[in-house]
Coordinates of C-alpha atoms in Angstrom, one line a residue:
M106 CA -53.6 -115.3 30.9
W107 CA -50.9 -116.8 29.6
K108 CA -52.9 -118.0 26.7
T109 CA -54.0 -113.7 25.6
L110 CA -50.4 -112.8 26.5
E111 CA -49.0 -115.2 24.1
E112 CA -51.4 -114.3 21.5
F113 CA -50.4 -110.2 22.1
L114 CA -46.9 -110.9 21.9
N115 CA -47.3 -112.8 18.1
G116 CA -49.7 -110.8 17.0
H117 CA -49.5 -107.4 15.3
E118 CA -51.1 -104.7 18.0
D119 CA -49.1 -102.7 20.0
I120 CA -51.2 -102.6 22.3
A121 CA -52.9 -105.4 24.1
G122 CA -56.8 -105.1 23.7
R123 CA -57.9 -108.2 26.1
L124 CA -54.9 -107.1 28.6
I125 CA -55.9 -104.4 31.1
L126 CA -53.7 -103.0 34.0
E127 CA -56.0 -101.7 36.1
T128 CA -54.9 -99.8 39.8
V129 CA -57.9 -100.9 42.5
I130 CA -57.6 -98.9 46.2
E131 CA -59.0 -101.2 48.9
N132 CA -58.9 -100.0 52.2
G133 CA -56.9 -96.8 51.5
V134 CA -53.8 -99.3 49.6
A135 CA -53.8 -98.9 46.1
A136 CA -53.0 -102.4 44.4
R137 CA -52.4 -103.2 40.7
Y138 CA -53.9 -105.7 38.8
L139 CA -54.2 -107.5 35.0
R140 CA -57.2 -107.3 34.0
V141 CA -58.1 -110.6 31.3
L142 CA -61.0 -110.4 28.9
G143 CA -61.9 -112.8 26.1
K144 CA -64.9 -114.3 24.9
K145 CA -65.8 -118.5 24.7
E146 CA -65.1 -119.9 21.2
I147 CA -67.8 -122.1 19.3
H148 CA -66.3 -125.3 18.5
K149 CA -65.4 -125.9 14.8
T150 CA -67.8 -128.8 14.8
V151 CA -70.8 -126.3 15.6
T152 CA -69.6 -123.3 13.1
A153 CA -69.2 -126.4 10.6
L154 CA -72.8 -126.5 10.3
P155 CA -75.6 -124.8 8.7
L156 CA -76.7 -121.7 10.9
L157 CA -80.4 -119.9 11.4
H158 CA -79.8 -116.7 13.2
G159 CA -83.0 -116.0 14.9
D160 CA -82.0 -112.7 17.2
A161 CA -84.6 -109.7 16.4
T162 CA -81.7 -107.8 18.1
M163 CA -78.0 -109.0 17.3
E164 CA -75.9 -107.4 15.1
I165 CA -75.0 -109.5 12.6
E166 CA -71.6 -108.0 12.8
L167 CA -71.1 -108.7 15.7
V168 CA -72.2 -112.0 14.9
R169 CA -69.1 -112.4 12.6
H170 CA -66.3 -112.1 15.8
H171 CA -68.0 -115.8 16.9
L172 CA -68.0 -116.4 13.5
P173 CA -65.9 -114.9 10.9
Y174 CA -67.2 -116.9 7.8
L175 CA -70.3 -116.8 8.4
T176 CA -72.2 -115.6 4.7
V177 CA -76.0 -114.7 5.0
L178 CA -77.7 -116.2 2.7
Q179 CA -81.4 -115.1 3.1
E180 CA -82.2 -111.8 5.6
I181 CA -86.1 -112.4 7.3
D182 CA -87.5 -109.4 8.0
V183 CA -91.2 -110.1 9.6
L184 CA -93.7 -106.8 8.5
A185 CA -95.9 -105.7 11.5
P186 CA -98.6 -103.3 9.6
H187 CA -101.2 -103.2 12.4
E188 CA -98.1 -100.9 13.9
R189 CA -97.5 -97.2 13.3
I190 CA -94.6 -96.1 15.2
T191 CA -94.0 -92.0 15.7
Q192 CA -90.4 -90.9 17.5
I193 CA -90.4 -88.2 19.5
V194 CA -88.0 -86.0 19.1
G195 CA -87.3 -82.4 21.0
L196 CA -87.6 -83.5 24.6
A197 CA -84.6 -84.4 26.5
V198 CA -85.2 -88.0 28.9
G199 CA -81.9 -89.2 29.9
K200 CA -80.8 -90.5 33.3
K201 CA -79.5 -87.3 34.7
I202 CA -82.1 -84.8 33.1
L203 CA -84.8 -86.5 35.4
A204 CA -82.6 -87.6 38.2
L205 CA -84.1 -86.5 41.5
P206 CA -81.7 -84.3 43.6
D207 CA -81.8 -84.0 47.2
E208 CA -84.3 -81.1 47.7
A209 CA -83.4 -79.4 51.0
K210 CA -80.4 -79.6 49.6
H211 CA -80.3 -78.4 46.3
P212 CA -84.4 -76.9 46.2
A213 CA -84.0 -75.0 42.5
A214 CA -82.3 -78.3 40.9
Y215 CA -85.6 -79.9 42.4
A216 CA -87.8 -77.6 41.2
K217 CA -86.1 -77.8 37.7
Q218 CA -86.0 -81.6 37.5
Q219 CA -89.6 -81.6 38.4
A220 CA -90.6 -79.8 36.4
R221 CA -89.5 -82.1 33.7
R222 CA -91.2 -84.9 35.4
N223 CA -94.5 -83.5 35.3
R224 CA -94.1 -82.4 31.4
L225 CA -93.1 -85.8 30.7
R226 CA -96.1 -86.8 32.8
A227 CA -98.6 -84.8 31.2
L228 CA -97.4 -85.9 27.9
V229 CA -97.6 -90.0 28.2
I230 CA -101.1 -88.9 29.6
H231 CA -102.0 -86.9 26.7
L232 CA -100.8 -89.3 23.9
A233 CA -102.7 -92.3 26.2
R234 CA -106.0 -90.7 26.1
G235 CA -106.9 -93.0 28.3
R236 CA -106.3 -95.9 26.4
R237 CA -104.5 -99.7 27.6
T238 CA -100.9 -98.6 27.5
L239 CA -97.6 -99.7 28.6
V240 CA -94.7 -97.2 29.4
I241 CA -91.4 -98.6 29.6
S242 CA -88.8 -96.1 30.6
Q243 CA -85.8 -96.3 32.9
K244 CA -86.3 -97.6 36.5
H245 CA -85.8 -93.8 38.5
V246 CA -89.0 -92.5 36.2
E247 CA -91.2 -95.4 36.6
D248 CA -92.4 -93.4 39.7
V249 CA -93.8 -90.4 37.3
F250 CA -96.6 -92.5 36.0
D251 CA -98.2 -93.9 38.8
E252 CA -101.8 -93.7 39.5
I253 CA -102.6 -92.9 35.6
P254 CA -105.3 -94.9 35.2
N255 CA -105.3 -97.9 32.4
L256 CA -101.7 -97.5 32.5
D257 CA -98.8 -99.7 33.3
A258 CA -95.2 -99.2 34.0
A259 CA -92.1 -101.1 33.5
H260 CA -88.0 -100.1 33.2
F261 CA -85.6 -101.6 30.8
G262 CA -83.5 -104.4 32.0
A263 CA -86.9 -106.0 32.9
I264 CA -89.1 -106.5 30.4
E265 CA -87.0 -109.0 28.3
G266 CA -89.4 -111.7 27.2
L267 CA -92.8 -110.5 29.0
D268 CA -95.9 -111.4 27.1
T269 CA -98.3 -110.1 29.3
Y270 CA -99.2 -106.8 27.4
G271 CA -99.6 -108.2 23.8
N272 CA -103.1 -106.2 24.1
V273 CA -102.4 -103.0 25.0
E274 CA -103.4 -100.6 22.8
V275 CA -100.9 -97.7 22.9
L276 CA -96.6 -98.5 24.5
I277 CA -94.5 -94.9 25.1
T278 CA -90.8 -95.9 25.7
I279 CA -89.1 -93.4 26.9
G280 CA -85.3 -92.8 26.3
R281 CA -83.0 -96.2 26.2
P282 CA -80.2 -98.3 28.1
M283 CA -76.8 -97.1 28.0
P284 CA -73.9 -98.1 28.4
S285 CA -71.0 -96.7 30.1
P286 CA -68.0 -95.3 28.5
S287 CA -65.8 -98.1 30.1
A288 CA -68.7 -100.9 29.5
I289 CA -67.9 -100.7 26.1
E290 CA -64.4 -100.5 26.2
I291 CA -64.4 -103.7 27.7
S292 CA -67.0 -105.3 25.8
G293 CA -65.8 -104.5 22.6
S294 CA -62.2 -105.1 23.5
A295 CA -62.5 -108.5 25.0
L296 CA -65.0 -109.2 21.9
T297 CA -62.4 -107.9 19.0
G298 CA -58.9 -108.8 20.7
K299 CA -58.3 -105.1 20.2
P300 CA -57.8 -102.3 22.9
V301 CA -61.3 -100.6 21.7
M302 CA -61.2 -96.0 22.8
V303 CA -64.6 -94.7 23.0
G304 CA -63.1 -91.0 22.5
K305 CA -65.2 -88.5 22.4
R306 CA -69.0 -87.7 22.1
E307 CA -69.8 -86.1 19.4
K308 CA -72.4 -85.6 17.0
Q309 CA -73.6 -87.1 13.3
Q310 CA -76.0 -87.4 11.3
R311 CA -77.8 -90.9 11.0
P312 CA -80.6 -91.3 8.8
V313 CA -84.4 -92.0 10.0
R314 CA -85.8 -94.4 7.6
F315 CA -89.9 -94.2 7.5
K316 CA -92.3 -97.3 5.6
D317 CA -92.3 -95.0 2.7
G318 CA -88.6 -95.5 2.1
T319 CA -87.7 -92.1 2.4
E320 CA -85.3 -91.5 4.6
R321 CA -84.3 -88.1 6.8
L322 CA -81.0 -87.3 8.8
L323 CA -81.5 -87.0 12.8
Q324 CA -78.5 -85.2 14.8
C325 CA -77.8 -87.7 17.2
N326 CA -74.8 -87.7 19.7
G327 CA -71.9 -90.8 19.3
Y328 CA -68.7 -91.6 19.9
E329 CA -65.6 -91.7 17.6
N330 CA -64.4 -95.0 17.3
D331 CA -66.8 -96.9 15.2
T332 CA -66.5 -100.0 17.0
A333 CA -67.7 -98.8 20.4
N334 CA -70.6 -96.9 18.5
L335 CA -71.8 -100.2 16.7
I336 CA -71.8 -101.8 20.4
C337 CA -73.1 -99.0 22.1
G338 CA -75.8 -98.8 19.3
A339 CA -76.5 -102.8 20.0
I340 CA -77.1 -102.5 23.4
A341 CA -79.6 -99.3 23.4
E342 CA -81.4 -99.7 20.0
G343 CA -81.0 -103.6 21.4
G344 CA -82.7 -102.2 24.2
V345 CA -86.0 -99.9 22.4
L346 CA -86.3 -102.7 20.0
Q347 CA -86.8 -104.9 22.9
A348 CA -89.6 -102.5 24.8
L349 CA -91.5 -102.2 21.3
G350 CA -91.3 -106.0 21.2
R351 CA -93.9 -106.4 24.5
S352 CA -97.1 -105.1 22.4
R353 CA -96.3 -108.4 20.1
A354 CA -97.3 -106.0 17.1
V355 CA -96.9 -109.3 14.6
N356 CA -99.7 -110.5 15.9
R357 CA -102.0 -107.4 15.5
T358 CA -104.8 -107.1 12.9
A359 CA -107.2 -104.7 11.6
E360 CA -109.1 -104.8 14.8
N361 CA -106.5 -104.4 17.6
P362 CA -103.6 -102.4 16.1
V363 CA -101.3 -100.6 18.3
E364 CA -100.0 -97.2 18.6
A365 CA -95.9 -97.1 19.7
F366 CA -94.6 -93.6 20.5
V367 CA -90.8 -93.5 20.7
I368 CA -89.7 -90.5 22.8
L369 CA -85.8 -90.5 22.2
D370 CA -84.0 -87.6 21.3
D371 CA -80.1 -88.8 20.1
L372 CA -80.7 -91.9 18.7
T373 CA -81.9 -93.7 15.4
L374 CA -83.9 -97.3 15.3
P375 CA -82.6 -100.2 13.1
V376 CA -87.0 -100.2 11.6
P377 CA -88.6 -97.9 9.4
I378 CA -90.7 -95.9 11.2
D379 CA -94.0 -94.2 10.6
A380 CA -93.4 -90.1 11.6
L381 CA -90.7 -88.1 13.3
V382 CA -92.3 -85.3 15.1
H383 CA -90.9 -82.3 17.3
V384 CA -92.5 -82.5 21.0
A385 CA -94.2 -79.4 20.4
D386 CA -96.2 -80.8 17.6
V387 CA -97.7 -83.3 20.3
E388 CA -97.8 -82.5 23.6
P389 CA -100.9 -80.5 25.3
N390 CA -101.5 -77.5 25.0
E391 CA -103.4 -74.2 25.6
I392 CA -105.8 -75.8 22.9
D393 CA -105.8 -79.4 24.6
A394 CA -106.3 -77.6 28.1
M395 CA -109.1 -75.5 26.3
M396 CA -111.4 -78.7 24.9
A397 CA -111.0 -80.9 28.1
R398 CA -112.7 -78.2 29.5
G399 CA -115.2 -78.8 27.4
L400 CA -116.0 -75.7 25.5
V401 CA -113.8 -74.3 22.5
P402 CA -115.4 -70.7 20.4
E403 CA -114.2 -70.0 17.1
W404 CA -112.9 -66.7 17.5
P405 CA -109.7 -66.7 19.7
A406 CA -110.7 -63.4 20.7
D407 CA -113.4 -65.2 22.6
A408 CA -111.0 -68.1 24.2
A409 CA -109.1 -65.4 25.6
R410 CA -112.3 -63.6 27.7
L411 CA -113.1 -67.1 28.4
Y412 CA -110.3 -69.0 29.9
P413 CA -107.9 -65.9 30.7
D414 CA -105.5 -68.1 32.7
L415 CA -104.5 -70.2 29.3
F416 CA -104.2 -66.9 26.8
K417 CA -103.1 -63.5 28.4
D418 CA -104.7 -61.9 25.6
R419 CA -106.8 -61.9 22.5
K420 CA -102.7 -61.7 20.6
A421 CA -101.8 -65.0 22.5
A422 CA -105.2 -66.6 22.1
D423 CA -104.7 -65.9 17.7
Y424 CA -101.4 -67.1 18.1
R425 CA -102.3 -70.5 19.0
Y426 CA -105.0 -71.1 17.0
R427 CA -103.5 -70.5 13.8
R428 CA -99.7 -71.9 14.9
D429 CA -101.8 -75.1 16.2
G430 CA -104.9 -75.5 13.7
R431 CA -107.0 -77.8 14.9
V432 CA -109.6 -75.2 16.2
P433 CA -110.3 -73.7 12.4
A434 CA -110.0 -77.2 11.1
M435 CA -113.2 -78.2 13.4
F436 CA -115.1 -75.2 12.4
A437 CA -114.4 -75.3 9.3
A438 CA -116.2 -79.3 9.1
T439 CA -119.4 -77.3 9.6
S440 CA -121.4 -75.1 7.2
Y441 CA -124.9 -73.8 7.2
S442 CA -127.1 -74.4 5.4
A443 CA -130.0 -72.1 3.7
N444 CA -131.8 -72.1 6.8
G445 CA -129.5 -71.5 8.7
H446 CA -129.0 -75.0 10.3
T447 CA -125.0 -76.9 10.3
S448 CA -125.1 -79.4 7.5
S449 CA -122.3 -81.6 8.5
A450 CA -122.0 -80.9 12.9
G451 CA -120.2 -84.2 13.3
A452 CA -117.7 -84.2 10.7
Y453 CA -115.2 -82.1 12.8
S454 CA -113.9 -85.1 14.9
D455 CA -111.6 -86.7 13.1
F456 CA -110.1 -83.3 12.1
G457 CA -106.3 -83.6 13.6
R458 CA -103.4 -80.4 14.2
T459 CA -102.4 -78.8 11.0
S460 CA -98.2 -77.8 10.8
A461 CA -97.8 -74.1 11.0
R462 CA -97.8 -73.3 7.4
G463 CA -101.1 -74.5 7.3
E464 CA -100.3 -78.0 5.2
P465 CA -101.2 -81.1 6.6
N466 CA -98.7 -82.7 9.2
D467 CA -98.8 -86.5 9.3
A468 CA -97.7 -86.4 13.2
K469 CA -100.3 -84.8 14.2
N470 CA -103.2 -86.9 12.1
R471 CA -106.2 -88.6 13.4
Y472 CA -104.5 -91.4 14.5
S473 CA -103.3 -89.4 17.2
Y474 CA -105.7 -86.9 17.2
S475 CA -109.2 -88.2 16.4
A476 CA -111.3 -88.3 19.7
F477 CA -110.9 -84.3 20.5
W478 CA -113.7 -84.8 24.0
L479 CA -116.4 -83.2 22.1
T480 CA -119.5 -84.6 20.9
S481 CA -121.6 -83.1 17.8
M482 CA -122.8 -80.9 19.9
L483 CA -122.8 -76.5 18.4
C484 CA -123.9 -73.5 19.4
R485 CA -124.1 -70.4 17.6
F486 CA -124.7 -67.3 19.7
K487 CA -124.5 -63.1 19.7
V488 CA -123.6 -60.6 22.1
S489 CA -126.1 -57.9 22.5
G490 CA -125.1 -54.2 21.3
R491 CA -124.3 -52.6 18.2
G492 CA -122.1 -54.0 15.9
Q493 CA -121.6 -57.5 17.2
R494 CA -121.4 -60.7 15.0
E495 CA -122.9 -64.2 15.4
R496 CA -120.3 -66.7 16.4
R497 CA -120.1 -70.0 17.5
A498 CA -118.9 -72.8 20.1
L499 CA -118.1 -76.0 20.4
L500 CA -119.5 -77.9 23.2
S501 CA -118.7 -81.4 25.2
A502 CA -121.9 -82.9 26.6
E503 CA -120.7 -82.1 30.3
I504 CA -121.6 -78.7 29.7
V505 CA -124.0 -78.5 27.0
P506 CA -126.7 -77.7 30.3
N507 CA -124.4 -74.8 31.7
A508 CA -122.8 -73.0 28.6
K509 CA -125.2 -70.5 27.8
A510 CA -124.3 -68.9 31.8
Q511 CA -120.4 -69.4 31.0
I512 CA -120.6 -67.7 27.9
E513 CA -122.6 -65.1 28.9
A514 CA -120.1 -64.2 32.0
A515 CA -117.2 -63.5 30.0
L516 CA -118.6 -61.7 26.8
G517 CA -121.9 -60.1 28.2
E518 CA -125.7 -60.4 27.4
F519 CA -127.2 -62.5 24.7
A520 CA -129.3 -60.8 22.2
L521 CA -129.4 -65.1 20.5
F522 CA -127.9 -68.3 22.0
E523 CA -129.1 -71.5 20.1
L524 CA -128.1 -75.1 20.4
I525 CA -127.8 -77.0 17.3
T526 CA -127.4 -80.9 17.8
G527 CA -126.1 -83.3 15.0
D528 CA -129.0 -83.5 13.4
G529 CA -129.2 -80.2 12.4
R530 CA -132.1 -79.4 15.0
S531 CA -132.2 -76.3 16.9
S532 CA -132.7 -75.4 20.5
Y533 CA -133.2 -72.2 22.8

């Protein structure tokens, strides 16, 4: 304490960074304490030696507070070419947002929070698609993912050094560890010897770096104080990087790639990523629900009549078909030959979504949406009646035996119904 006080008295700072007066109430009695902060100095016999800094998450500017004369001679970037990282924004996943209040005391708030947790669970199931998956989130969110087949859940702060998930196919991180303002101020003051006050949280534009060398600005929340931002980022970004490291992406090959999704709305990563997407473009929607049921009609009007619980009317179905883009793309991949049979019935299995403007959206490409849960079975049909046109539908293997009856019950009696297999053969 006396050494720290001497440093302050002989220094040039107006406020002591490592001396803090605190008021603590114990048994109803307030007591004043002098809290002394500090850091251990590295002996000069060590600092005089050449050093290899091998920390995956430590910020070099923080290291300089321990090694002020450090000169970086070489930076080594380890590549992971068989890891694909997609950051998902637009979904708040903070600790308070997903916390469940007492249901008896706050039923409305409980229902609202539970709906958010259910939405997150549905998104995770959709991203995993049955593959071996590890989800890393805040501790109180882990139970959201209970009893999902082929999925393990863990939390920040309990995954450092774990080496048991090097074979997962999908890794999903949700949110980030975030230190409290007081913890940032104490850590920053102890490290720098100067008072670190976080100030107000404010909107800041930070660059997202992509693997193709481009950048895009993302609006994030940050502190006014630069040192506070540095410390906060080291903990938050470092926690996410630690989580991403559980898949051991640097050891992956073309035979066992890994797909990583970072659900994070207010922080950029210090490593380049492959795609930045909005949650509305990747979470399950009415089209996904329709695909899961195994019968996808070509026309939105037919979808509205087949699935009135998904589409309230024809206009709603038409909007979703155009906005999502996958169903038109799937049927565009099929074409009829001169004899009336399809010549490319299997091609639709590799189509992903497109953007609202109809342009390809890399965030929703084959890497995330290569599976439609459909076989190469196509059917064409025509409803009886004047002016009726022939149309088509895609079918899963499970729905094929009952497809005719299901479509007929919704649209009316058929004048024509034909199943077309992947080899172009027909059955009636």
